JSON list of C-alpha atoms in Angstrom, two decimals:
[
{"chain": "A", "resi": 1, "resn": "MET", "atom": "CA", "xyz": [-2.49, -13.30, -1.38]},
{"chain": "A", "resi": 2, "resn": "PRO", "atom": "CA", "xyz": [-3.32, -11.92, 2.06]},
{"chain": "A", "resi": 3, "resn": "PRO", "atom": "CA", "xyz": [-6.73, -12.98, 3.34]},
{"chain": "A", "resi": 4, "resn": "ALA", "atom": "CA", "xyz": [-9.39, -10.32, 3.62]},
{"chain": "A", "resi": 5, "resn": "GLY", "atom": "CA", "xyz": [-9.98, -10.15, 7.35]},
{"chain": "A", "resi": 6, "resn": "PRO", "atom": "CA", "xyz": [-12.22, -7.85, 9.32]},
{"chain": "A", "resi": 7, "resn": "PRO", "atom": "CA", "xyz": [-11.04, -4.29, 9.90]},
{"chain": "A", "resi": 8, "resn": "THR", "atom": "CA", "xyz": [-9.06, -4.09, 13.12]},
{"chain": "A", "resi": 9, "resn": "ASP", "atom": "CA", "xyz": [-9.18, -0.38, 14.00]},
{"chain": "A", "resi": 10, "resn": "ALA", "atom": "CA", "xyz": [-11.57, 2.50, 13.90]},
{"chain": "A", "resi": 11, "resn": "ALA", "atom": "CA", "xyz": [-11.09, 4.80, 10.94]},
{"chain": "A", "resi": 12, "resn": "PRO", "atom": "CA", "xyz": [-8.01, 6.96, 11.51]},
{"chain": "A", "resi": 13, "resn": "GLY", "atom": "CA", "xyz": [-7.87, 10.60, 10.43]},
{"chain": "A", "resi": 14, "resn": "PRO", "atom": "CA", "xyz": [-5.71, 11.40, 7.38]},
{"chain": "A", "resi": 15, "resn": "ALA", "atom": "CA", "xyz": [-2.67, 12.46, 9.44]},
{"chain": "A", "resi": 16, "resn": "ALA", "atom": "CA", "xyz": [-2.81, 9.35, 11.64]},
{"chain": "A", "resi": 17, "resn": "ALA", "atom": "CA", "xyz": [-3.33, 7.10, 8.62]},
{"chain": "A", "resi": 18, "resn": "LEU", "atom": "CA", "xyz": [-0.34, 8.68, 6.87]},
{"chain": "A", "resi": 19, "resn": "GLU", "atom": "CA", "xyz": [1.89, 8.22, 9.92]},
{"chain": "A", "resi": 20, "resn": "ARG", "atom": "CA", "xyz": [0.92, 4.57, 10.29]},
{"chain": "A", "resi": 21, "resn": "LEU", "atom": "CA", "xyz": [1.39, 3.92, 6.57]},
{"chain": "A", "resi": 22, "resn": "ARG", "atom": "CA", "xyz": [4.73, 5.72, 6.64]},
{"chain": "A", "resi": 23, "resn": "ALA", "atom": "CA", "xyz": [5.95, 3.58, 9.54]},
{"chain": "A", "resi": 24, "resn": "LEU", "atom": "CA", "xyz": [5.02, 0.36, 7.71]},
{"chain": "A", "resi": 25, "resn": "CYS", "atom": "CA", "xyz": [6.80, 1.41, 4.52]},
{"chain": "A", "resi": 26, "resn": "LEU", "atom": "CA", "xyz": [9.92, 2.88, 6.09]},
{"chain": "A", "resi": 27, "resn": "ALA", "atom": "CA", "xyz": [10.45, -0.32, 8.11]},
{"chain": "A", "resi": 28, "resn": "LEU", "atom": "CA", "xyz": [11.37, -2.05, 4.83]},
{"chain": "A", "resi": 29, "resn": "PRO", "atom": "CA", "xyz": [15.11, -2.09, 3.96]},
{"chain": "A", "resi": 30, "resn": "GLY", "atom": "CA", "xyz": [16.22, 0.59, 1.53]},
{"chain": "A", "resi": 31, "resn": "CYS", "atom": "CA", "xyz": [12.79, 2.22, 1.40]},
{"chain": "A", "resi": 32, "resn": "GLU", "atom": "CA", "xyz": [12.83, 5.91, 0.55]},
{"chain": "A", "resi": 33, "resn": "GLU", "atom": "CA", "xyz": [9.99, 8.39, 0.86]},
{"chain": "A", "resi": 34, "resn": "ARG", "atom": "CA", "xyz": [9.49, 11.31, -1.46]},
{"chain": "A", "resi": 35, "resn": "VAL", "atom": "CA", "xyz": [6.63, 13.27, -2.93]},
{"chain": "A", "resi": 36, "resn": "SER", "atom": "CA", "xyz": [5.36, 12.02, -6.28]},
{"chain": "A", "resi": 37, "resn": "HIS", "atom": "CA", "xyz": [2.39, 13.59, -8.02]},
{"chain": "A", "resi": 38, "resn": "GLY", "atom": "CA", "xyz": [1.80, 15.73, -4.93]},
{"chain": "A", "resi": 39, "resn": "GLU", "atom": "CA", "xyz": [1.48, 12.83, -2.49]},
{"chain": "A", "resi": 40, "resn": "PRO", "atom": "CA", "xyz": [3.89, 11.03, -0.13]},
{"chain": "A", "resi": 41, "resn": "SER", "atom": "CA", "xyz": [5.14, 7.91, -1.89]},
{"chain": "A", "resi": 42, "resn": "TRP", "atom": "CA", "xyz": [7.52, 5.09, -1.07]},
{"chain": "A", "resi": 43, "resn": "PHE", "atom": "CA", "xyz": [10.20, 3.65, -3.32]},
{"chain": "A", "resi": 44, "resn": "ALA", "atom": "CA", "xyz": [12.15, 0.40, -3.07]},
{"chain": "A", "resi": 45, "resn": "GLY", "atom": "CA", "xyz": [15.83, 1.27, -3.29]},
{"chain": "A", "resi": 46, "resn": "GLY", "atom": "CA", "xyz": [14.93, 4.79, -4.34]},
{"chain": "A", "resi": 47, "resn": "ARG", "atom": "CA", "xyz": [13.87, 3.66, -7.80]},
{"chain": "A", "resi": 48, "resn": "ARG", "atom": "CA", "xyz": [10.52, 1.95, -8.14]},
{"chain": "A", "resi": 49, "resn": "MET", "atom": "CA", "xyz": [7.43, 3.17, -6.34]},
{"chain": "A", "resi": 50, "resn": "PHE", "atom": "CA", "xyz": [5.55, 0.48, -4.46]},
{"chain": "A", "resi": 51, "resn": "ALA", "atom": "CA", "xyz": [3.02, 2.56, -2.51]},
{"chain": "A", "resi": 52, "resn": "THR", "atom": "CA", "xyz": [1.54, 6.03, -2.38]},
{"chain": "A", "resi": 53, "resn": "PHE", "atom": "CA", "xyz": [-0.75, 7.91, -0.01]},
{"chain": "A", "resi": 54, "resn": "ALA", "atom": "CA", "xyz": [-3.80, 9.43, -1.69]},
{"chain": "A", "resi": 55, "resn": "ASP", "atom": "CA", "xyz": [-5.48, 12.19, 0.32]},
{"chain": "A", "resi": 56, "resn": "HIS", "atom": "CA", "xyz": [-8.52, 13.31, -1.67]},
{"chain": "A", "resi": 57, "resn": "HIS", "atom": "CA", "xyz": [-6.73, 12.53, -4.93]},
{"chain": "A", "resi": 58, "resn": "HIS", "atom": "CA", "xyz": [-9.54, 13.03, -7.49]},
{"chain": "A", "resi": 59, "resn": "ASP", "atom": "CA", "xyz": [-12.18, 12.04, -4.93]},
{"chain": "A", "resi": 60, "resn": "ASP", "atom": "CA", "xyz": [-13.17, 12.74, -1.34]},
{"chain": "A", "resi": 61, "resn": "ARG", "atom": "CA", "xyz": [-11.42, 9.69, 0.15]},
{"chain": "A", "resi": 62, "resn": "THR", "atom": "CA", "xyz": [-8.15, 8.96, 1.92]},
{"chain": "A", "resi": 63, "resn": "ALA", "atom": "CA", "xyz": [-6.42, 5.83, 0.66]},
{"chain": "A", "resi": 64, "resn": "CYS", "atom": "CA", "xyz": [-3.22, 3.94, -0.02]},
{"chain": "A", "resi": 65, "resn": "TRP", "atom": "CA", "xyz": [-2.44, 2.72, -3.52]},
{"chain": "A", "resi": 66, "resn": "THR", "atom": "CA", "xyz": [-0.04, -0.21, -3.66]},
{"chain": "A", "resi": 67, "resn": "ALA", "atom": "CA", "xyz": [1.44, -2.52, -6.27]},
{"chain": "A", "resi": 68, "resn": "ALA", "atom": "CA", "xyz": [0.04, -6.04, -6.11]},
{"chain": "A", "resi": 69, "resn": "PRO", "atom": "CA", "xyz": [0.71, -9.44, -7.65]},
{"chain": "A", "resi": 70, "resn": "ALA", "atom": "CA", "xyz": [-1.47, -10.57, -10.54]},
{"chain": "A", "resi": 71, "resn": "GLY", "atom": "CA", "xyz": [-5.03, -11.34, -9.48]},
{"chain": "A", "resi": 72, "resn": "VAL", "atom": "CA", "xyz": [-4.87, -9.72, -6.04]},
{"chain": "A", "resi": 73, "resn": "GLN", "atom": "CA", "xyz": [-6.60, -6.50, -7.07]},
{"chain": "A", "resi": 74, "resn": "GLU", "atom": "CA", "xyz": [-9.50, -8.34, -8.69]},
{"chain": "A", "resi": 75, "resn": "HIS", "atom": "CA", "xyz": [-9.92, -10.64, -5.70]},
{"chain": "A", "resi": 76, "resn": "LEU", "atom": "CA", "xyz": [-9.85, -7.89, -3.07]},
{"chain": "A", "resi": 77, "resn": "VAL", "atom": "CA", "xyz": [-12.14, -5.53, -4.98]},
{"chain": "A", "resi": 78, "resn": "ALA", "atom": "CA", "xyz": [-14.61, -8.36, -5.64]},
{"chain": "A", "resi": 79, "resn": "THR", "atom": "CA", "xyz": [-14.66, -9.59, -2.04]},
{"chain": "A", "resi": 80, "resn": "GLY", "atom": "CA", "xyz": [-14.38, -6.24, -0.24]},
{"chain": "A", "resi": 81, "resn": "PRO", "atom": "CA", "xyz": [-15.50, -3.31, -2.41]},
{"chain": "A", "resi": 82, "resn": "GLU", "atom": "CA", "xyz": [-16.18, -1.22, 0.69]},
{"chain": "A", "resi": 83, "resn": "ARG", "atom": "CA", "xyz": [-12.46, -1.48, 1.59]},
{"chain": "A", "resi": 84, "resn": "PHE", "atom": "CA", "xyz": [-10.65, -1.93, -1.75]},
{"chain": "A", "resi": 85, "resn": "PHE", "atom": "CA", "xyz": [-10.80, -0.33, -5.18]},
{"chain": "A", "resi": 86, "resn": "ARG", "atom": "CA", "xyz": [-9.04, -0.08, -8.52]},
{"chain": "A", "resi": 87, "resn": "PRO", "atom": "CA", "xyz": [-7.06, 3.18, -8.33]},
{"chain": "A", "resi": 88, "resn": "PRO", "atom": "CA", "xyz": [-6.82, 5.59, -11.25]},
{"chain": "A", "resi": 89, "resn": "TYR", "atom": "CA", "xyz": [-3.62, 5.74, -13.31]},
{"chain": "A", "resi": 90, "resn": "VAL", "atom": "CA", "xyz": [-2.08, 2.55, -11.88]},
{"chain": "A", "resi": 91, "resn": "GLY", "atom": "CA", "xyz": [-5.07, 0.25, -11.51]},
{"chain": "A", "resi": 92, "resn": "HIS", "atom": "CA", "xyz": [-4.64, -1.07, -15.03]},
{"chain": "A", "resi": 93, "resn": "ARG", "atom": "CA", "xyz": [-1.25, -2.44, -13.89]},
{"chain": "A", "resi": 94, "resn": "GLY", "atom": "CA", "xyz": [-2.83, -4.40, -11.05]},
{"chain": "A", "resi": 95, "resn": "TRP", "atom": "CA", "xyz": [-2.32, -1.90, -8.24]},
{"chain": "A", "resi": 96, "resn": "VAL", "atom": "CA", "xyz": [-4.94, -2.01, -5.50]},
{"chain": "A", "resi": 97, "resn": "GLY", "atom": "CA", "xyz": [-6.38, 0.89, -3.53]},
{"chain": "A", "resi": 98, "resn": "VAL", "atom": "CA", "xyz": [-7.09, 0.50, 0.18]},
{"chain": "A", "resi": 99, "resn": "TYR", "atom": "CA", "xyz": [-9.44, 3.00, 1.80]},
{"chain": "A", "resi": 100, "resn": "LEU", "atom": "CA", "xyz": [-7.90, 4.54, 4.92]},
{"chain": "A", "resi": 101, "resn": "ASP", "atom": "CA", "xyz": [-10.91, 6.67, 5.91]},
{"chain": "A", "resi": 102, "resn": "ARG", "atom": "CA", "xyz": [-12.77, 3.69, 7.34]},
{"chain": "A", "resi": 103, "resn": "PRO", "atom": "CA", "xyz": [-11.66, 0.94, 9.74]},
{"chain": "A", "resi": 104, "resn": "VAL", "atom": "CA", "xyz": [-8.46, -0.58, 8.36]},
{"chain": "A", "resi": 105, "resn": "ASP", "atom": "CA", "xyz": [-7.11, -4.11, 8.70]},
{"chain": "A", "resi": 106, "resn": "TRP", "atom": "CA", "xyz": [-3.53, -2.90, 9.32]},
{"chain": "A", "resi": 107, "resn": "PRO", "atom": "CA", "xyz": [-1.93, -6.38, 9.40]},
{"chain": "A", "resi": 108, "resn": "GLN", "atom": "CA", "xyz": [-3.47, -7.11, 6.00]},
{"chain": "A", "resi": 109, "resn": "LEU", "atom": "CA", "xyz": [-2.25, -3.76, 4.66]},
{"chain": "A", "resi": 110, "resn": "ALA", "atom": "CA", "xyz": [1.23, -4.54, 6.01]},
{"chain": "A", "resi": 111, "resn": "ASP", "atom": "CA", "xyz": [1.14, -7.83, 4.08]},
{"chain": "A", "resi": 112, "resn": "LEU", "atom": "CA", "xyz": [0.05, -6.04, 0.90]},
{"chain": "A", "resi": 113, "resn": "LEU", "atom": "CA", "xyz": [2.87, -3.51, 1.30]},
{"chain": "A", "resi": 114, "resn": "LEU", "atom": "CA", "xyz": [5.40, -6.30, 1.82]},
{"chain": "A", "resi": 115, "resn": "GLU", "atom": "CA", "xyz": [4.21, -8.03, -1.36]},
{"chain": "A", "resi": 116, "resn": "ALA", "atom": "CA", "xyz": [4.39, -4.73, -3.25]},
{"chain": "A", "resi": 117, "resn": "TYR", "atom": "CA", "xyz": [7.90, -4.13, -1.98]},
{"chain": "A", "resi": 118, "resn": "ARG", "atom": "CA", "xyz": [9.00, -7.61, -3.08]},
{"chain": "A", "resi": 119, "resn": "LEU", "atom": "CA", "xyz": [7.57, -6.94, -6.56]},
{"chain": "A", "resi": 120, "resn": "THR", "atom": "CA", "xyz": [9.54, -3.73, -6.99]},
{"chain": "A", "resi": 121, "resn": "ALA", "atom": "CA", "xyz": [12.71, -4.03, -4.90]},
{"chain": "A", "resi": 122, "resn": "PRO", "atom": "CA", "xyz": [16.06, -4.91, -6.45]},
{"chain": "A", "resi": 123, "resn": "ALA", "atom": "CA", "xyz": [17.44, -8.38, -5.65]},
{"chain": "A", "resi": 124, "resn": "ARG", "atom": "CA", "xyz": [19.90, -7.08, -3.04]},
{"chain": "A", "resi": 125, "resn": "LEU", "atom": "CA", "xyz": [17.07, -5.48, -1.03]},
{"chain": "A", "resi": 126, "resn": "ARG", "atom": "CA", "xyz": [14.85, -8.55, -1.33]},
{"chain": "A", "resi": 127, "resn": "ALA", "atom": "CA", "xyz": [17.79, -10.58, 0.03]},
{"chain": "A", "resi": 128, "resn": "ALA", "atom": "CA", "xyz": [18.22, -8.10, 2.90]},
{"chain": "A", "resi": 129, "resn": "LEU", "atom": "CA", "xyz": [14.53, -8.43, 3.66]},
{"chain": "A", "resi": 130, "resn": "ASP", "atom": "CA", "xyz": [14.80, -12.22, 3.77]},
{"chain": "A", "resi": 131, "resn": "GLU", "atom": "CA", "xyz": [17.76, -11.93, 6.16]},
{"chain": "A", "resi": 132, "resn": "ASP", "atom": "CA", "xyz": [15.67, -9.77, 8.50]},
{"chain": "A", "resi": 133, "resn": "VAL", "atom": "CA", "xyz": [12.79, -12.26, 8.61]}
]
C-alpha cells in the first residue's frame, strides 16, 4: 500500500489534472483510453477499467477513481479524508477516489494507478510491465 505522503503540488485545474492523469495511465503497457459513463477512463488491455477521471460527477469536485487492493481504500480514507474518498458506484468494490482539485501527491497517485493496473491487467501485460521495470 503506498504511504500517504504530503501533497507535492498546488491544486491543478481540471484540464491540467486530466492531462497529468492521462500521462500516468497511458505510460502503462497496453493501456487504452476511452470515454465510459461520460468521463475519460483507462483500461488495461482494452478490457478492464482501472481508473477514471471524474469532473463534477455527482458533486462539485474533480477526482480520479481507481481500483485498489483490499484494505487500501479504508486505510487512505481513514488517514486522509481531505484527499481520499469512497467513490459512488465502485466504492463498494474497494475503489478509492483521489481528489484532484486540491494539492495532489502525484507520486502516490502514480503508485495507486500502478497497483490498479496490476489488479486488472491480463498476465501478458503484467509481464510486459515487469520487463519494463
